[in-house]
mmCIF file of C-alpha atoms in Angstrom:
data_model
loop_
_atom_site.group_PDB
_atom_site.id
_atom_site.type_symbol
_atom_site.label_atom_id
_atom_site.label_comp_id
_atom_site.label_asym_id
_atom_site.label_seq_id
_atom_site.Cartn_x
_atom_site.Cartn_y
_atom_site.Cartn_z
ATOM 1 C CA ASP A 1 -0.365 0.059 0.078
ATOM 2 C CA ALA A 2 2.923 2.487 -0.657
ATOM 3 C CA THR A 3 5.808 2.817 -2.590
ATOM 4 C CA THR A 4 9.227 2.764 -1.144
ATOM 5 C CA VAL A 5 12.521 4.926 -1.527
ATOM 6 C CA VAL A 6 15.339 2.884 -0.055
ATOM 7 C CA LEU A 7 18.612 4.609 0.996
ATOM 8 C CA GLU A 8 21.687 2.555 0.993
ATOM 9 C CA GLN A 9 24.468 2.455 3.485
ATOM 10 C CA SER A 10 26.453 3.848 0.672
ATOM 11 C CA GLY A 11 23.834 7.151 0.425
ATOM 12 C CA ARG A 12 22.597 5.614 -3.209
ATOM 13 C CA SER A 13 18.712 6.214 -3.362
ATOM 14 C CA ARG A 14 16.312 4.314 -5.326
ATOM 15 C CA TRP A 15 12.317 4.837 -5.474
ATOM 16 C CA TRP A 16 10.768 1.302 -5.819
ATOM 17 C CA THR A 17 7.611 1.854 -7.414
ATOM 18 C CA PHE A 18 7.091 -1.673 -9.289
ATOM 19 C CA ALA A 19 4.885 0.223 -11.862
ATOM 20 C CA GLY A 20 6.459 -0.725 -15.136
ATOM 21 C CA ARG A 21 8.873 0.960 -17.362
ATOM 22 C CA ARG A 22 6.468 3.247 -19.038
ATOM 23 C CA ALA A 23 4.884 4.465 -16.099
ATOM 24 C CA ASN A 24 8.400 5.047 -14.240
ATOM 25 C CA VAL A 25 9.415 7.224 -16.983
ATOM 26 C CA TRP A 26 6.638 9.667 -16.213
ATOM 27 C CA LEU A 27 6.814 9.211 -12.608
ATOM 28 C CA ALA A 28 10.626 9.822 -13.089
ATOM 29 C CA SER A 29 9.912 12.981 -14.925
ATOM 30 C CA LEU A 30 7.961 14.270 -12.113
ATOM 31 C CA VAL A 31 10.994 14.043 -9.678
ATOM 32 C CA THR A 32 13.329 15.424 -12.149
ATOM 33 C CA PRO A 33 14.885 17.857 -9.208
ATOM 34 C CA LEU A 34 15.959 14.631 -7.179
ATOM 35 C CA ARG A 35 17.564 12.967 -10.292
ATOM 36 C CA ALA A 36 20.302 15.566 -11.569
ATOM 37 C CA LYS A 37 23.078 13.232 -11.043
ATOM 38 C CA VAL A 38 21.659 9.609 -12.178
ATOM 39 C CA THR A 39 19.703 8.271 -14.979
ATOM 40 C CA GLY A 40 18.822 4.853 -14.160
ATOM 41 C CA ILE A 41 14.895 3.822 -14.743
ATOM 42 C CA ASP A 42 13.621 0.431 -15.278
ATOM 43 C CA ASP A 43 10.351 -1.663 -14.658
ATOM 44 C CA LEU A 44 10.710 -1.858 -10.825
ATOM 45 C CA GLY A 45 11.916 1.479 -9.923
ATOM 46 C CA ILE A 46 13.661 4.733 -10.684
ATOM 47 C CA ALA A 47 17.295 5.932 -9.397
ATOM 48 C CA LEU A 48 17.304 9.049 -7.299
ATOM 49 C CA ASP A 49 20.316 11.448 -6.274
ATOM 50 C CA GLU A 50 22.496 10.302 -3.011
ATOM 51 C CA GLY A 51 20.171 11.348 -0.061
ATOM 52 C CA SER A 52 16.965 11.657 -1.511
ATOM 53 C CA ASP A 53 14.159 10.105 0.760
ATOM 54 C CA GLY A 54 10.717 9.246 1.007
ATOM 55 C CA GLY A 55 9.854 13.026 1.937
ATOM 56 C CA MET A 56 11.585 14.638 -0.955
ATOM 57 C CA VAL A 57 9.716 12.315 -3.612
ATOM 58 C CA ALA A 58 6.619 12.996 -1.688
ATOM 59 C CA ASP A 59 6.987 16.839 -1.924
ATOM 60 C CA ALA A 60 8.428 16.662 -5.330
ATOM 61 C CA LEU A 61 5.046 14.571 -6.476
ATOM 62 C CA ALA A 62 3.005 16.864 -4.586
ATOM 63 C CA ALA A 63 4.278 20.050 -6.544
ATOM 64 C CA ALA A 64 3.987 18.396 -9.720
ATOM 65 C CA ALA A 65 1.425 19.486 -11.982
ATOM 66 C CA TRP A 66 0.089 15.871 -13.369
ATOM 67 C CA PRO A 67 -0.782 15.340 -16.286
ATOM 68 C CA ASP A 68 -1.311 18.616 -17.835
ATOM 69 C CA GLY A 69 2.220 20.604 -16.780
ATOM 70 C CA VAL A 70 4.416 17.440 -17.497
ATOM 71 C CA THR A 71 6.462 16.643 -20.749
ATOM 72 C CA LEU A 72 9.092 14.322 -21.922
ATOM 73 C CA ALA A 73 10.074 16.386 -24.377
ATOM 74 C CA ASP A 74 13.413 17.284 -22.868
ATOM 75 C CA TRP A 75 14.146 13.430 -22.431
ATOM 76 C CA ILE A 76 13.169 12.164 -26.428
ATOM 77 C CA SER A 77 16.206 11.785 -28.527
ATOM 78 C CA ASP A 78 16.452 12.867 -31.971
ATOM 79 C CA ASP A 79 17.288 9.254 -32.507
ATOM 80 C CA ALA A 80 13.743 8.256 -31.439
ATOM 81 C CA ILE A 81 12.120 10.897 -33.728
ATOM 82 C CA ARG A 82 14.284 9.656 -37.003
ATOM 83 C CA HIS A 83 12.904 5.863 -36.041
ATOM 84 C CA LEU A 84 9.474 7.111 -36.570
ATOM 85 C CA LYS A 85 7.513 6.287 -39.607
ATOM 86 C CA PHE A 86 7.477 8.793 -42.178
ATOM 87 C CA ALA A 87 9.834 11.101 -39.691
ATOM 88 C CA ASP A 88 11.200 13.194 -42.519
ATOM 89 C CA CYS A 89 7.731 14.269 -43.065
ATOM 90 C CA ILE A 90 6.751 14.990 -39.327
ATOM 91 C CA PRO A 91 7.243 18.695 -37.886
ATOM 92 C CA ARG A 92 9.393 18.367 -34.514
ATOM 93 C CA PRO A 93 6.335 19.326 -32.304
ATOM 94 C CA LEU A 94 4.264 16.590 -33.848
ATOM 95 C CA ALA A 95 6.973 13.806 -33.509
ATOM 96 C CA LEU A 96 7.290 14.690 -29.897
ATOM 97 C CA ALA A 97 3.922 14.682 -28.929
ATOM 98 C CA GLU A 98 3.341 11.106 -30.955
ATOM 99 C CA ILE A 99 6.284 9.323 -28.876
ATOM 100 C CA GLU A 100 4.677 10.910 -25.713
ATOM 101 C CA ALA A 101 1.660 9.283 -26.460
ATOM 102 C CA ARG A 102 3.022 6.192 -27.141
ATOM 103 C CA LEU A 103 4.959 6.274 -23.987
ATOM 104 C CA ARG A 104 1.910 7.140 -21.799
ATOM 105 C CA ASP A 105 0.357 4.979 -18.961
ATOM 106 C CA ASP A 106 -1.676 7.384 -17.108
ATOM 107 C CA ARG A 107 -3.717 4.859 -15.079
ATOM 108 C CA THR A 108 -0.716 3.720 -13.802
ATOM 109 C CA VAL A 109 0.730 6.645 -12.884
ATOM 110 C CA ALA A 110 -2.282 8.240 -11.220
ATOM 111 C CA SER A 111 -2.619 4.878 -9.109
ATOM 112 C CA VAL A 112 0.810 5.250 -8.156
ATOM 113 C CA LEU A 113 0.312 9.000 -6.975
ATOM 114 C CA THR A 114 -2.364 7.574 -4.737
ATOM 115 C CA LEU A 115 -0.067 6.147 -2.601
ATOM 116 C CA PRO A 116 2.204 6.912 0.172
ATOM 117 C CA VAL A 117 6.033 7.263 -0.279
ATOM 118 C CA ALA A 118 7.645 5.363 2.646
ATOM 119 C CA THR A 119 11.491 5.650 3.101
ATOM 120 C CA SER A 120 13.613 2.633 4.159
ATOM 121 C CA HIS A 121 17.220 2.336 5.273
ATOM 122 C CA ARG A 122 18.961 -0.389 4.192
ATOM 123 C CA ARG A 123 22.181 -1.892 6.515
ATOM 124 C CA SER A 124 24.903 -3.929 4.910
ATOM 125 C CA THR A 125 24.635 -7.139 6.892
ATOM 126 C CA LEU A 126 28.231 -8.288 5.743
ATOM 127 C CA MET A 127 30.752 -8.145 8.629
#
């Protein structure tokens, strides 16, 4: 009934959402200020800057303007646009909108946004 930010003893942070890659791309865009030094996103979670915790994620999510003020335009590469069918005939803004539409998972993102964000501290068990 929650998502969890795990803080490693090394200082690394990861937000475990289990939401899937498409939803996690959008969720990562909502917490961009907490991802200045990391890029990792996969099906299970989102890498966060060192020391980021659940409270910081919750604050970033509360400040985000989902879905109207959120875009992936800055994250979409020219290579992704080139691989669209008829890419040479599509204006860039339309190509960006098409790729964003293909990546949308509004239902899952909205579901994750209803959950509280917990923080867990992972301690090494090795001696």
